[in-house]
PDB file of C-alpha atoms in Angstrom:
ATOM      1  CA  MET A  12     132.706 123.469  88.227  1.00 55.00           C
ATOM      2  CA  LEU A  13     129.050 122.546  87.841  1.00 61.00           C
ATOM      3  CA  ASP A  14     127.251 120.305  90.337  1.00 65.00           C
ATOM      4  CA  THR A  15     126.038 117.136  88.677  1.00 77.00           C
ATOM      5  CA  GLN A  16     122.282 117.397  88.204  1.00 81.00           C
ATOM      6  CA  ILE A  17     120.476 114.190  88.922  1.00 86.00           C
ATOM      7  CA  SER A  18     116.917 113.295  88.109  1.00 93.00           C
ATOM      8  CA  ILE A  19     114.822 111.366  90.624  1.00 96.00           C
ATOM      9  CA  THR A  20     111.178 110.378  90.718  1.00 97.00           C
ATOM     10  CA  VAL A  21     109.248 110.515  94.001  1.00 98.00           C
ATOM     11  CA  ARG A  22     105.723 109.355  94.741  1.00 98.00           C
ATOM     12  CA  LEU A  23     103.563 112.049  96.318  1.00 98.00           C
ATOM     13  CA  VAL A  24     100.619 111.101  98.568  1.00 98.00           C
ATOM     14  CA  TYR A  25      97.939 113.618  99.551  1.00 98.00           C
ATOM     15  CA  LEU A  26      95.951 112.822 102.699  1.00 98.00           C
ATOM     16  CA  ALA A  27      92.498 113.869 103.877  1.00 97.00           C
ATOM     17  CA  ARG A  28      91.459 117.425 103.079  1.00 95.00           C
ATOM     18  CA  LEU A  29      94.524 117.989 100.893  1.00 96.00           C
ATOM     19  CA  ARG A  30      93.323 115.187  98.618  1.00 96.00           C
ATOM     20  CA  ASP A  31      89.963 116.965  98.329  1.00 94.00           C
ATOM     21  CA  ALA A  32      91.612 120.354  97.775  1.00 95.00           C
ATOM     22  CA  PHE A  33      94.034 119.084  95.105  1.00 96.00           C
ATOM     23  CA  GLY A  34      91.487 116.801  93.463  1.00 95.00           C
ATOM     24  CA  CYS A  35      93.759 113.739  93.482  1.00 96.00           C
ATOM     25  CA  ALA A  36      95.178 111.209  95.940  1.00 97.00           C
ATOM     26  CA  GLY A  37      98.744 111.567  94.731  1.00 97.00           C
ATOM     27  CA  GLU A  38     101.088 111.656  91.758  1.00 97.00           C
ATOM     28  CA  SER A  39     104.616 111.014  90.560  1.00 98.00           C
ATOM     29  CA  LEU A  40     106.983 113.969  90.578  1.00 97.00           C
ATOM     30  CA  VAL A  41     110.323 114.241  88.806  1.00 97.00           C
ATOM     31  CA  LEU A  42     112.926 116.408  90.507  1.00 95.00           C
ATOM     32  CA  GLN A  43     116.048 117.679  88.798  1.00 92.00           C
ATOM     33  CA  SER A  44     118.620 118.771  91.322  1.00 90.00           C
ATOM     34  CA  ALA A  45     122.147 118.294  92.549  1.00 89.00           C
ATOM     35  CA  ALA A  46     120.757 117.325  95.960  1.00 90.00           C
ATOM     36  CA  PRO A  47     116.968 116.929  95.940  1.00 95.00           C
ATOM     37  CA  THR A  48     115.160 117.662  99.199  1.00 96.00           C
ATOM     38  CA  VAL A  49     111.628 118.015 100.535  1.00 97.00           C
ATOM     39  CA  ALA A  50     111.974 121.780 100.063  1.00 95.00           C
ATOM     40  CA  GLU A  51     112.086 121.297  96.314  1.00 95.00           C
ATOM     41  CA  VAL A  52     108.901 119.269  96.328  1.00 96.00           C
ATOM     42  CA  LEU A  53     107.169 122.082  98.225  1.00 95.00           C
ATOM     43  CA  SER A  54     108.465 124.850  95.976  1.00 94.00           C
ATOM     44  CA  THR A  55     107.509 122.858  92.869  1.00 95.00           C
ATOM     45  CA  LEU A  56     103.947 122.364  94.139  1.00 96.00           C
ATOM     46  CA  ARG A  57     103.560 125.964  95.343  1.00 94.00           C
ATOM     47  CA  ALA A  58     104.551 127.215  91.893  1.00 94.00           C
ATOM     48  CA  ARG A  59     101.441 125.542  90.480  1.00 94.00           C
ATOM     49  CA  SER A  60      99.195 128.192  92.041  1.00 79.00           C
ATOM     50  CA  GLY A  61      95.545 127.589  92.922  1.00 93.00           C
ATOM     51  CA  ALA A  62      94.858 125.070  95.665  1.00 95.00           C
ATOM     52  CA  PHE A  63      98.520 123.970  95.790  1.00 95.00           C
ATOM     53  CA  ARG A  64      99.814 127.457  96.462  1.00 94.00           C
ATOM     54  CA  GLU A  65      97.058 128.147  98.991  1.00 93.00           C
ATOM     55  CA  GLU A  66      97.246 124.917 100.994  1.00 94.00           C
ATOM     56  CA  LEU A  67     101.053 124.790 101.053  1.00 93.00           C
ATOM     57  CA  ALA A  68     101.673 128.450 101.872  1.00 91.00           C
ATOM     58  CA  PRO A  69     104.482 128.711 104.463  1.00 85.00           C
ATOM     59  CA  GLN A  70     102.147 129.638 107.307  1.00 87.00           C
ATOM     60  CA  ARG A  71      99.840 126.648 106.726  1.00 89.00           C
ATOM     61  CA  ALA A  72     100.238 123.709 109.105  1.00 91.00           C
ATOM     62  CA  VAL A  73     101.137 120.833 106.791  1.00 94.00           C
ATOM     63  CA  ARG A  74     103.474 118.049 107.906  1.00 95.00           C
ATOM     64  CA  ILE A  75     105.655 116.092 105.523  1.00 97.00           C
ATOM     65  CA  ALA A  76     106.512 112.413 105.827  1.00 97.00           C
ATOM     66  CA  VAL A  77     109.143 110.598 103.767  1.00 98.00           C
ATOM     67  CA  ASN A  78     108.729 106.819 103.675  1.00 98.00           C
ATOM     68  CA  HIS A  79     106.399 106.995 106.689  1.00 97.00           C
ATOM     69  CA  GLU A  80     108.791 109.045 108.870  1.00 96.00           C
ATOM     70  CA  LEU A  81     108.151 112.699 109.686  1.00 95.00           C
ATOM     71  CA  ALA A  82     110.497 114.942 107.698  1.00 96.00           C
ATOM     72  CA  THR A  83     111.389 118.626 107.279  1.00 95.00           C
ATOM     73  CA  PRO A  84     112.268 120.767 104.250  1.00 95.00           C
ATOM     74  CA  PRO A  85     116.000 119.934 104.409  1.00 96.00           C
ATOM     75  CA  THR A  86     115.323 116.176 104.380  1.00 97.00           C
ATOM     76  CA  ALA A  87     117.149 114.580 101.450  1.00 97.00           C
ATOM     77  CA  LEU A  88     115.186 112.557  98.909  1.00 97.00           C
ATOM     78  CA  ARG A  89     116.157 109.502  96.875  1.00 97.00           C
ATOM     79  CA  ASP A  90     114.657 107.933  93.795  1.00 97.00           C
ATOM     80  CA  GLY A  91     111.480 106.047  94.649  1.00 97.00           C
ATOM     81  CA  ASP A  92     110.824 107.789  97.971  1.00 98.00           C
ATOM     82  CA  GLU A  93     107.219 108.258  99.066  1.00 98.00           C
ATOM     83  CA  VAL A  94     106.520 111.836 100.162  1.00 98.00           C
ATOM     84  CA  ALA A  95     103.221 112.374 101.956  1.00 98.00           C
ATOM     85  CA  LEU A  96     101.566 115.690 102.790  1.00 97.00           C
ATOM     86  CA  LEU A  97      99.650 115.489 106.079  1.00 97.00           C
ATOM     87  CA  PRO A  98      97.143 118.070 107.358  1.00 95.00           C
ATOM     88  CA  PRO A  99      96.859 118.555 111.161  1.00 94.00           C
ATOM     89  CA  VAL A 100      95.724 115.213 112.603  1.00 94.00           C
ATOM     90  CA  THR A 101      92.372 114.601 114.266  1.00 93.00           C
ATOM     91  CA  GLY A 102      92.406 111.033 115.511  1.00 92.00           C
ATOM     92  CA  GLY A 103      91.481 109.459 118.819  1.00 89.00           C
TER      93      GLY A 103
ATOM     94  CA  MET B  18     102.452  95.499 122.470  1.00 84.00           C
ATOM     95  CA  SER B  19      99.517  95.250 120.136  1.00 93.00           C
ATOM     96  CA  VAL B  20      98.520  97.957 117.669  1.00 97.00           C
ATOM     97  CA  ARG B  21      95.582  97.469 115.336  1.00 98.00           C
ATOM     98  CA  VAL B  22      93.809  99.785 112.909  1.00 98.00           C
ATOM     99  CA  GLN B  23      90.565  98.233 111.733  1.00 98.00           C
ATOM    100  CA  THR B  24      87.061  99.001 110.519  1.00 98.00           C
ATOM    101  CA  SER B  25      85.346  96.473 112.752  1.00 98.00           C
ATOM    102  CA  ASP B  26      84.228  97.160 116.322  1.00 98.00           C
ATOM    103  CA  PHE B  27      86.153  95.935 119.363  1.00 98.00           C
ATOM    104  CA  ASP B  28      85.196  94.425 122.730  1.00 98.00           C
ATOM    105  CA  ALA B  29      87.227  95.996 125.524  1.00 98.00           C
ATOM    106  CA  ALA B  30      86.706  93.076 127.923  1.00 97.00           C
ATOM    107  CA  VAL B  31      88.015  90.600 125.348  1.00 97.00           C
ATOM    108  CA  GLU B  32      91.022  92.797 124.568  1.00 97.00           C
ATOM    109  CA  ILE B  33      91.841  93.311 128.267  1.00 96.00           C
ATOM    110  CA  ALA B  34      91.615  89.605 129.016  1.00 95.00           C
ATOM    111  CA  ALA B  35      93.920  88.842 126.088  1.00 94.00           C
ATOM    112  CA  LEU B  36      96.368  91.507 127.226  1.00 94.00           C
ATOM    113  CA  ARG B  37      96.537  90.279 130.837  1.00 89.00           C
ATOM    114  CA  GLN B  38      96.754  86.572 130.029  1.00 89.00           C
ATOM    115  CA  GLY B  39      96.956  85.810 133.746  1.00 87.00           C
ATOM    116  CA  ASP B  40     100.281  87.637 134.103  1.00 92.00           C
ATOM    117  CA  ALA B  41     100.831  87.834 137.880  1.00 95.00           C
ATOM    118  CA  ARG B  42     103.261  90.746 137.554  1.00 95.00           C
ATOM    119  CA  VAL B  43     100.281  92.897 136.610  1.00 96.00           C
ATOM    120  CA  GLY B  44      98.640  94.737 139.502  1.00 97.00           C
ATOM    121  CA  ALA B  45      96.878  97.456 137.537  1.00 97.00           C
ATOM    122  CA  VAL B  46      95.080  97.649 134.201  1.00 97.00           C
ATOM    123  CA  ALA B  47      94.018 101.110 132.984  1.00 98.00           C
ATOM    124  CA  SER B  48      91.934 101.551 129.859  1.00 98.00           C
ATOM    125  CA  PHE B  49      90.273 104.292 127.826  1.00 98.00           C
ATOM    126  CA  ILE B  50      87.545 104.140 125.201  1.00 98.00           C
ATOM    127  CA  GLY B  51      86.842 107.035 122.835  1.00 97.00           C
ATOM    128  CA  THR B  52      83.387 107.188 121.294  1.00 96.00           C
ATOM    129  CA  VAL B  53      81.599 109.294 118.673  1.00 93.00           C
ATOM    130  CA  ARG B  54      79.533 112.170 120.098  1.00 88.00           C
ATOM    131  CA  ASP B  55      76.523 113.570 118.312  1.00 82.00           C
ATOM    132  CA  VAL B  56      77.450 117.226 118.376  1.00 69.00           C
ATOM    133  CA  ASN B  57      80.648 118.934 117.274  1.00 65.00           C
ATOM    134  CA  ASP B  58      80.771 122.741 117.058  1.00 66.00           C
ATOM    135  CA  ALA B  59      76.973 122.834 117.318  1.00 65.00           C
ATOM    136  CA  ALA B  60      76.480 121.053 113.973  1.00 65.00           C
ATOM    137  CA  GLN B  61      74.565 117.798 114.305  1.00 71.00           C
ATOM    138  CA  VAL B  62      76.962 115.041 113.308  1.00 67.00           C
ATOM    139  CA  ALA B  63      75.192 112.409 111.223  1.00 83.00           C
ATOM    140  CA  THR B  64      78.130 110.167 110.450  1.00 91.00           C
ATOM    141  CA  MET B  65      81.890 110.486 110.603  1.00 93.00           C
ATOM    142  CA  THR B  66      84.485 108.922 108.326  1.00 95.00           C
ATOM    143  CA  LEU B  67      87.916 108.220 109.765  1.00 97.00           C
ATOM    144  CA  GLU B  68      90.900 107.988 107.444  1.00 97.00           C
ATOM    145  CA  HIS B  69      94.470 106.899 108.179  1.00 98.00           C
ATOM    146  CA  TYR B  70      97.781 106.576 106.330  1.00 98.00           C
ATOM    147  CA  PRO B  71      98.436 102.830 106.151  1.00 96.00           C
ATOM    148  CA  GLY B  72     101.951 102.002 107.288  1.00 94.00           C
ATOM    149  CA  MET B  73     102.721 105.322 108.920  1.00 97.00           C
ATOM    150  CA  THR B  74      99.773 105.322 111.311  1.00 97.00           C
ATOM    151  CA  GLU B  75     100.648 101.971 112.854  1.00 97.00           C
ATOM    152  CA  LYS B  76     104.305 102.971 113.103  1.00 96.00           C
ATOM    153  CA  ALA B  77     103.386 106.257 114.804  1.00 96.00           C
ATOM    154  CA  ILE B  78     101.232 104.498 117.405  1.00 97.00           C
ATOM    155  CA  GLU B  79     104.010 101.980 118.100  1.00 97.00           C
ATOM    156  CA  ASP B  80     106.394 104.887 118.603  1.00 96.00           C
ATOM    157  CA  ILE B  81     104.001 106.554 121.056  1.00 96.00           C
ATOM    158  CA  ILE B  82     103.766 103.322 123.062  1.00 97.00           C
ATOM    159  CA  ALA B  83     107.567 102.991 123.005  1.00 97.00           C
ATOM    160  CA  GLN B  84     107.808 106.490 124.485  1.00 96.00           C
ATOM    161  CA  ALA B  85     105.353 105.510 127.232  1.00 97.00           C
ATOM    162  CA  ARG B  86     107.450 102.421 127.993  1.00 97.00           C
ATOM    163  CA  ARG B  87     110.578 104.538 128.453  1.00 97.00           C
ATOM    164  CA  ARG B  88     108.840 106.745 131.002  1.00 97.00           C
ATOM    165  CA  TRP B  89     106.634 104.368 132.979  1.00 97.00           C
ATOM    166  CA  ASN B  90     106.477 100.755 133.977  1.00 96.00           C
ATOM    167  CA  VAL B  91     104.427  99.221 131.192  1.00 97.00           C
ATOM    168  CA  ILE B  92     104.208  95.444 131.306  1.00 96.00           C
ATOM    169  CA  GLU B  93     101.912  95.250 128.297  1.00 97.00           C
ATOM    170  CA  SER B  94      99.822  97.646 126.212  1.00 97.00           C
ATOM    171  CA  ALA B  95      97.355  97.644 123.345  1.00 98.00           C
ATOM    172  CA  VAL B  96      95.755 100.205 121.075  1.00 98.00           C
ATOM    173  CA  VAL B  97      92.852  99.487 118.743  1.00 98.00           C
ATOM    174  CA  HIS B  98      91.733 102.381 116.526  1.00 98.00           C
ATOM    175  CA  ARG B  99      88.847 102.127 114.095  1.00 98.00           C
ATOM    176  CA  VAL B 100      88.641 103.741 110.686  1.00 98.00           C
ATOM    177  CA  GLY B 101      85.880 103.976 108.122  1.00 98.00           C
ATOM    178  CA  ARG B 102      82.340 105.158 108.617  1.00 96.00           C
ATOM    179  CA  LEU B 103      81.190 105.624 112.230  1.00 96.00           C
ATOM    180  CA  LYS B 104      78.059 107.114 113.799  1.00 93.00           C
ATOM    181  CA  PRO B 105      77.267 108.691 117.186  1.00 92.00           C
ATOM    182  CA  THR B 106      77.725 106.239 120.108  1.00 94.00           C
ATOM    183  CA  ASP B 107      80.092 104.035 118.080  1.00 97.00           C
ATOM    184  CA  GLN B 108      83.405 103.167 119.700  1.00 98.00           C
ATOM    185  CA  ILE B 109      86.436 104.755 117.999  1.00 97.00           C
ATOM    186  CA  VAL B 110      89.547 103.908 119.995  1.00 98.00           C
ATOM    187  CA  LEU B 111      90.722 101.648 122.827  1.00 98.00           C
ATOM    188  CA  VAL B 112      93.912 102.125 124.844  1.00 98.00           C
ATOM    189  CA  ILE B 113      94.928  99.550 127.466  1.00 98.00           C
ATOM    190  CA  VAL B 114      97.977  99.633 129.736  1.00 98.00           C
ATOM    191  CA  ALA B 115      98.923  96.899 132.212  1.00 97.00           C
ATOM    192  CA  SER B 116     101.463  97.807 134.901  1.00 97.00           C
ATOM    193  CA  SER B 117     102.544  96.685 138.340  1.00 97.00           C
ATOM    194  CA  HIS B 118     100.939  99.716 139.971  1.00 97.00           C
ATOM    195  CA  ARG B 119      98.102 102.103 139.182  1.00 98.00           C
ATOM    196  CA  GLY B 120     100.180 105.319 138.983  1.00 98.00           C
ATOM    197  CA  ASP B 121     102.079 104.028 135.941  1.00 98.00           C
ATOM    198  CA  ALA B 122      98.995 102.477 134.357  1.00 98.00           C
ATOM    199  CA  PHE B 123      96.898 105.664 134.618  1.00 98.00           C
ATOM    200  CA  ALA B 124      99.717 107.973 133.508  1.00 98.00           C
ATOM    201  CA  ALA B 125     100.844 105.848 130.571  1.00 98.00           C
ATOM    202  CA  CYS B 126      97.258 105.371 129.388  1.00 98.00           C
ATOM    203  CA  GLU B 127      96.571 109.118 129.456  1.00 97.00           C
ATOM    204  CA  PHE B 128      99.908 109.909 127.817  1.00 97.00           C
ATOM    205  CA  ILE B 129      99.259 107.464 124.987  1.00 97.00           C
ATOM    206  CA  MET B 130      95.802 108.913 124.431  1.00 97.00           C
ATOM    207  CA  ASP B 131      97.024 112.553 124.483  1.00 95.00           C
ATOM    208  CA  TYR B 132      99.791 111.775 121.999  1.00 93.00           C
ATOM    209  CA  LEU B 133      97.448 109.708 119.867  1.00 94.00           C
ATOM    210  CA  LYS B 134      95.168 112.764 119.541  1.00 94.00           C
ATOM    211  CA  THR B 135      97.992 115.020 118.400  1.00 91.00           C
ATOM    212  CA  ARG B 136     100.518 112.825 116.599  1.00 92.00           C
ATOM    213  CA  ALA B 137      98.847 109.786 115.105  1.00 95.00           C
ATOM    214  CA  PRO B 138      97.979 110.132 111.407  1.00 97.00           C
ATOM    215  CA  PHE B 139      94.182 109.940 111.451  1.00 97.00           C
ATOM    216  CA  TRP B 140      91.725 112.421 109.981  1.00 97.00           C
ATOM    217  CA  LYS B 141      88.011 112.754 110.673  1.00 95.00           C
ATOM    218  CA  LYS B 142      85.441 113.984 108.214  1.00 95.00           C
ATOM    219  CA  GLU B 143      81.955 114.689 109.508  1.00 91.00           C
ATOM    220  CA  SER B 144      78.881 114.530 107.358  1.00 89.00           C
ATOM    221  CA  THR B 145      76.238 116.957 108.539  1.00 78.00           C
ATOM    222  CA  PRO B 146      72.956 118.208 107.064  1.00 77.00           C
ATOM    223  CA  GLU B 147      75.022 121.057 105.637  1.00 77.00           C
ATOM    224  CA  GLY B 148      77.481 118.706 103.921  1.00 79.00           C
ATOM    225  CA  GLY B 149      80.894 117.085 104.532  1.00 88.00           C
ATOM    226  CA  ARG B 150      83.402 118.878 106.730  1.00 90.00           C
ATOM    227  CA  TRP B 151      86.918 117.966 107.780  1.00 93.00           C
ATOM    228  CA  VAL B 152      87.309 118.282 111.562  1.00 91.00           C
ATOM    229  CA  GLU B 153      89.841 120.885 112.679  1.00 87.00           C
ATOM    230  CA  ALA B 154      92.564 119.977 115.160  1.00 84.00           C
ATOM    231  CA  ARG B 155      91.910 121.362 118.656  1.00 80.00           C
ATOM    232  CA  SER B 156      94.405 123.544 120.508  1.00 77.00           C
ATOM    233  CA  SER B 157      93.184 121.925 123.763  1.00 79.00           C
ATOM    234  CA  ASP B 158      94.546 118.604 122.470  1.00 82.00           C
ATOM    235  CA  ASP B 159      97.927 120.200 121.822  1.00 81.00           C
ATOM    236  CA  LEU B 160      97.905 121.670 125.335  1.00 78.00           C
ATOM    237  CA  ALA B 161      97.064 118.247 126.767  1.00 80.00           C
ATOM    238  CA  ALA B 162      99.986 116.669 124.924  1.00 82.00           C
ATOM    239  CA  GLU B 163     102.248 119.559 125.872  1.00 81.00           C
ATOM    240  CA  ARG B 164     101.925 118.919 129.614  1.00 81.00           C
ATOM    241  CA  TRP B 165     103.818 115.629 129.218  1.00 86.00           C
ATOM    242  CA  ARG B 166     106.856 117.481 127.903  1.00 80.00           C
ATOM    243  CA  ARG B 167     109.929 117.095 130.085  1.00 71.00           C
ATOM    244  CA  ALA B 168     113.184 119.004 130.319  1.00 55.00           C
ATOM    245  CA  ASP B 169     115.205 116.093 128.930  1.00 52.00           C
TER     246      ASP B 169
END
């Protein structure tokens, strides 16, 4: 039996040096999956090569936030979620 | 609890007076001010631009304060963090903690500041004669935050 594929749209936000590296502040991304997660956003972006593949390589320290809460690759996503990519912070 | 992210400057004395409001339970007020230095990694810093993630940054600071409240006696607290373009000697951040006693006030103030350096979504970009450069996170900040870790 096949899993039902659903299509959701998430809003990506790129902060600080990632915005400079990617050349844009964010974008909409459509995910097709039975159970879309943060991991799929990352693998989709890494597959683009160039700055995306470099900055989001597994060993790079990038944090993910979903709707303003820190998240991890297994975090489930729903239609309309905001997914932000955060470089290491330097406030204070 | 008061958390503000703003471009305008702040006056610590005004903020402290507002925080205390003549509350007689308060026996100790500890505060910290972070300011812009003129040298980072030997490059002369001309100006610095601070960026945040509206919505998440305020929430993260509130969460840090909530953690401080669970561990120490905090009667009232406030954080003001500036964003936008700043130059050397400008004030960046203010942390105030009012407690019954000084041990809690000092500890909570330092804890909030250490966690703010490592967990609050802010990013600094320096402009130097050589061009713009995003500041790298410091391992010493992570070590400072790490020492507050408990077994629980």
